[in-house]
């Protein structure tokens, strides 16, 4: 199979989907990997590194799109890339379709098969491609919040770890999944007083079993969230509903109750965010102030550390790319239900039931669509 990797052109995106070790494995298995020149520069990977791994380096992204059967990206195609989508192309990327209607329309119009990498599952129902990005984001956000709490960054002038005779700062984390747990670990290490809020009591018990210093848990309710958020120096939104828009758990009125110079970091803003006042920002212009509170709402937080993130993403993607390349699309999907769950659209139809509900579009079971796609070929 011909597998394409292009340079990311979305604002602030510095990762690349496949690193040279993954390229080497694919080429060793007899597949051809086409890489756009410069695709890995921001991640510390040169064209020579890709060539040494067996890739064919092409100067133009358009050629990669035209020649690839399977295109692997980090972010979903931006508007300038939409005309390059086509019917016989398989696309894998983080798509965020519930809040990216223009991309969804372009994918449907092109009749390509598009995988939302954030929705691919493994045999235990986990999210193997999204998980390493969530871990990295979770480990980063307490550091980011600590930075913006400094006076010279516009914050209140709070040290999260406090000092001898001085109370530590207060961190409130909404969600105890991968992002929330990783954030709690780092916030604990910084010495902050940390409260993790979730409606899933089993998850909260699992977090308590880690015995992290200074970390307590709180069952989610509207009043509990309001009271916890209002008293936070750093409020971290770590809530994700796969293939659906993230619910707004903290309203603008509650944000207004937070102290001036406090900080909000909303990690899942690419799915709408769980703070009503959140709106997507970029790494080039990461913050804005609303109701006196600094908001950091970068859609692609792991891109701040592209060397680490690229390696982690490539490791997670390789088994799925290798399966499709080895078996072909239909046999790979028949053999792997978790991979099948990652298909968002195919042959001009929405095949993810959750995505269809969240966007108000008609749902078509994938089994009724892919045979049509194969006949069209």
Short mmCIF file of C-alpha atoms in Angstrom, two decimals, residues 46-252:
data_model
loop_
_atom_site.label_atom_id
_atom_site.label_comp_id
_atom_site.label_asym_id
_atom_site.label_seq_id
_atom_site.Cartn_x
_atom_site.Cartn_y
_atom_site.Cartn_z
CA UNK A 46 15.07 15.71 8.67
CA UNK A 47 14.23 14.57 5.15
CA UNK A 48 17.44 12.53 5.27
CA UNK A 49 16.13 10.69 8.34
CA UNK A 50 13.01 9.70 6.44
CA UNK A 51 14.97 8.71 3.36
CA UNK A 52 17.27 6.53 5.48
CA UNK A 53 14.17 4.81 6.89
CA UNK A 54 13.08 3.93 3.36
CA UNK A 55 10.61 6.71 2.59
CA UNK A 56 10.34 8.51 -0.72
CA UNK A 57 10.56 12.25 -0.01
CA UNK A 58 8.42 14.44 -2.30
CA UNK A 59 8.63 18.21 -2.60
CA UNK A 60 4.91 18.88 -3.05
CA UNK A 61 2.07 17.99 -0.71
CA UNK A 62 -0.20 17.69 -3.74
CA UNK A 63 1.83 14.75 -5.04
CA UNK A 64 1.59 12.97 -1.71
CA UNK A 65 -2.18 13.41 -1.72
CA UNK A 66 -2.47 12.19 -5.32
CA UNK A 67 -0.25 9.14 -4.98
CA UNK A 68 -1.19 7.95 -1.49
CA UNK A 69 -3.87 5.32 -0.89
CA UNK A 70 -3.73 5.90 2.86
CA UNK A 71 -2.93 9.42 4.12
CA UNK A 72 -1.92 9.77 7.78
CA UNK A 73 -2.09 13.24 9.34
CA UNK A 74 -2.18 14.77 12.79
CA UNK A 75 -4.89 17.41 12.32
CA UNK A 76 -7.78 17.02 9.92
CA UNK A 77 -7.33 18.82 6.59
CA UNK A 78 -7.75 22.60 6.71
CA UNK A 79 -9.79 24.39 3.99
CA UNK A 80 -6.83 24.79 1.63
CA UNK A 81 -6.39 20.99 1.70
CA UNK A 82 -10.06 20.10 1.13
CA UNK A 83 -9.82 20.10 -2.70
CA UNK A 84 -7.16 17.36 -2.45
CA UNK A 85 -9.52 14.88 -0.83
CA UNK A 86 -10.85 12.24 -3.20
CA UNK A 87 -13.06 9.15 -3.34
CA UNK A 88 -10.35 6.48 -3.35
CA UNK A 89 -8.42 7.96 -0.42
CA UNK A 90 -8.31 6.62 3.13
CA UNK A 91 -7.61 9.39 5.66
CA UNK A 92 -6.51 9.03 9.30
CA UNK A 93 -6.36 12.17 11.46
CA UNK A 94 -7.73 13.86 14.57
CA UNK A 95 -10.92 15.26 13.02
CA UNK A 96 -13.06 16.88 15.78
CA UNK A 97 -16.05 16.75 13.43
CA UNK A 98 -18.79 17.71 15.95
CA UNK A 99 -17.36 21.24 15.96
CA UNK A 100 -15.74 21.27 12.51
CA UNK A 101 -18.69 21.30 10.15
CA UNK A 102 -16.72 22.62 7.16
CA UNK A 103 -14.37 19.64 7.31
CA UNK A 104 -17.25 17.21 7.73
CA UNK A 105 -18.94 18.61 4.63
CA UNK A 106 -15.69 18.37 2.66
CA UNK A 107 -15.14 14.75 3.72
CA UNK A 108 -18.70 13.82 2.77
CA UNK A 109 -18.44 15.60 -0.58
CA UNK A 110 -15.14 13.87 -1.42
CA UNK A 111 -16.58 10.40 -0.63
CA UNK A 112 -13.30 9.37 1.00
CA UNK A 113 -13.07 7.02 3.99
CA UNK A 114 -12.07 9.09 7.02
CA UNK A 115 -10.91 7.72 10.37
CA UNK A 116 -11.23 9.96 13.42
CA UNK A 117 -8.13 8.77 15.27
CA UNK A 118 -9.56 10.02 18.55
CA UNK A 119 -12.39 7.46 18.22
CA UNK A 120 -10.34 4.32 17.45
CA UNK A 121 -10.64 1.81 20.29
CA UNK A 122 -8.78 -1.28 21.41
CA UNK A 123 -10.14 -4.61 22.61
CA UNK A 124 -10.85 -3.18 26.07
CA UNK A 125 -12.71 -0.14 24.80
CA UNK A 126 -9.83 2.26 25.45
CA UNK A 127 -8.63 4.97 23.04
CA UNK A 128 -5.11 3.86 22.08
CA UNK A 129 -4.26 6.70 19.67
CA UNK A 130 -5.75 9.51 21.74
CA UNK A 131 -4.36 8.24 25.06
CA UNK A 132 -0.68 9.23 24.63
CA UNK A 133 -1.72 12.72 23.50
CA UNK A 134 -4.01 12.99 26.51
CA UNK A 135 -1.21 11.89 28.83
CA UNK A 136 1.11 14.54 27.42
CA UNK A 137 -1.56 17.24 27.59
CA UNK A 138 -2.38 16.29 31.18
CA UNK A 139 1.25 16.50 32.22
CA UNK A 140 1.68 19.87 30.52
CA UNK A 141 -1.35 21.79 31.72
CA UNK A 142 -0.40 22.24 35.41
CA UNK A 143 2.94 23.65 34.24
CA UNK A 144 1.13 25.94 31.81
CA UNK A 145 -1.25 27.08 34.52
CA UNK A 146 1.61 27.69 36.95
CA UNK A 147 3.29 29.89 34.33
CA UNK A 148 0.23 32.06 33.73
CA UNK A 149 -0.43 32.43 37.46
CA UNK A 150 2.83 34.38 37.70
CA UNK A 151 2.40 38.14 37.95
CA UNK A 152 4.53 38.91 34.89
CA UNK A 153 2.27 36.59 32.86
CA UNK A 154 -0.84 38.47 33.97
CA UNK A 155 -1.83 36.14 36.80
CA UNK A 156 -2.55 36.61 40.49
CA UNK A 157 1.03 36.01 41.50
CA UNK A 158 0.40 32.58 43.00
CA UNK A 159 2.99 29.82 43.48
CA UNK A 160 1.05 26.57 43.29
CA UNK A 161 3.32 24.87 45.80
CA UNK A 162 3.05 27.70 48.33
CA UNK A 163 5.90 28.30 50.79
CA UNK A 164 6.74 27.63 54.41
CA UNK A 165 3.89 29.18 56.39
CA UNK A 166 1.97 30.00 53.20
CA UNK A 167 -0.88 27.89 51.84
CA UNK A 168 -0.44 26.32 48.40
CA UNK A 169 -2.49 27.29 45.39
CA UNK A 170 -5.73 25.49 44.65
CA UNK A 171 -6.14 23.45 41.45
CA UNK A 172 -9.56 22.12 40.40
CA UNK A 173 -9.65 19.47 37.66
CA UNK A 174 -12.91 18.61 35.93
CA UNK A 175 -12.66 14.98 34.83
CA UNK A 176 -10.58 12.07 36.11
CA UNK A 177 -9.79 10.36 32.82
CA UNK A 178 -6.36 10.20 31.20
CA UNK A 179 -5.92 13.98 31.07
CA UNK A 180 -7.32 14.58 34.54
CA UNK A 181 -5.28 11.86 36.22
CA UNK A 182 -2.06 12.98 34.56
CA UNK A 183 -2.78 16.58 35.55
CA UNK A 184 -3.47 15.51 39.14
CA UNK A 185 -0.11 13.72 39.31
CA UNK A 186 1.80 16.79 38.18
CA UNK A 187 -0.23 19.22 40.30
CA UNK A 188 0.47 16.99 43.30
CA UNK A 189 4.17 17.03 42.45
CA UNK A 190 4.10 20.83 42.33
CA UNK A 191 2.65 20.83 45.86
CA UNK A 192 -0.74 22.27 44.98
CA UNK A 193 -3.97 21.58 46.82
CA UNK A 194 -5.84 19.65 44.12
CA UNK A 195 -9.49 18.68 43.80
CA UNK A 196 -10.59 16.31 41.03
CA UNK A 197 -14.29 16.36 40.11
CA UNK A 198 -16.04 13.53 38.26
CA UNK A 199 -19.45 11.86 38.18
CA UNK A 200 -17.84 8.40 37.85
CA UNK A 201 -17.19 7.26 41.43
CA UNK A 202 -15.18 4.24 40.32
CA UNK A 203 -12.74 6.53 38.53
CA UNK A 204 -12.48 8.70 41.62
CA UNK A 205 -11.77 5.62 43.74
CA UNK A 206 -9.03 4.56 41.33
CA UNK A 207 -7.51 8.03 41.60
CA UNK A 208 -7.67 7.96 45.40
CA UNK A 209 -5.91 4.58 45.36
CA UNK A 210 -2.85 6.34 43.89
CA UNK A 211 -2.53 8.26 47.19
CA UNK A 212 -1.28 11.42 45.56
CA UNK A 213 -0.22 14.06 48.07
CA UNK A 214 -2.66 16.91 48.36
CA UNK A 215 -5.21 15.39 45.96
CA UNK A 216 -8.85 14.94 47.01
CA UNK A 217 -11.91 13.94 45.01
CA UNK A 218 -15.40 15.38 44.67
CA UNK A 219 -18.55 13.84 43.18
CA UNK A 220 -19.84 15.96 40.34
CA UNK A 221 -23.00 18.03 40.64
CA UNK A 222 -23.89 21.48 39.36
CA UNK A 223 -23.51 23.06 42.79
CA UNK A 224 -20.29 21.17 43.59
CA UNK A 225 -18.70 22.27 40.32
CA UNK A 226 -19.78 25.87 40.84
CA UNK A 227 -18.36 26.05 44.37
CA UNK A 228 -15.11 24.28 43.46
CA UNK A 229 -14.51 26.36 40.33
CA UNK A 230 -15.21 29.65 42.07
CA UNK A 231 -12.45 28.96 44.60
CA UNK A 232 -9.84 27.72 42.11
CA UNK A 233 -6.59 29.49 41.32
CA UNK A 234 -6.20 27.11 38.37
CA UNK A 235 -9.24 25.43 36.79
CA UNK A 236 -8.47 22.61 34.35
CA UNK A 237 -11.15 21.31 31.99
CA UNK A 238 -10.39 17.67 31.17
CA UNK A 239 -13.73 16.38 29.88
CA UNK A 240 -14.20 14.54 26.58
CA UNK A 241 -17.23 12.83 25.06
CA UNK A 242 -15.93 10.92 22.02
CA UNK A 243 -17.58 11.95 18.71
CA UNK A 244 -19.80 14.48 20.46
CA UNK A 245 -19.53 18.07 21.60
CA UNK A 246 -18.18 18.50 25.14
CA UNK A 247 -20.87 19.72 27.57
CA UNK A 248 -20.33 23.12 29.20
CA UNK A 249 -20.05 22.29 32.90
CA UNK A 250 -18.97 25.75 34.08
CA UNK A 251 -21.12 28.68 33.01
CA UNK A 252 -19.99 32.25 32.44
#
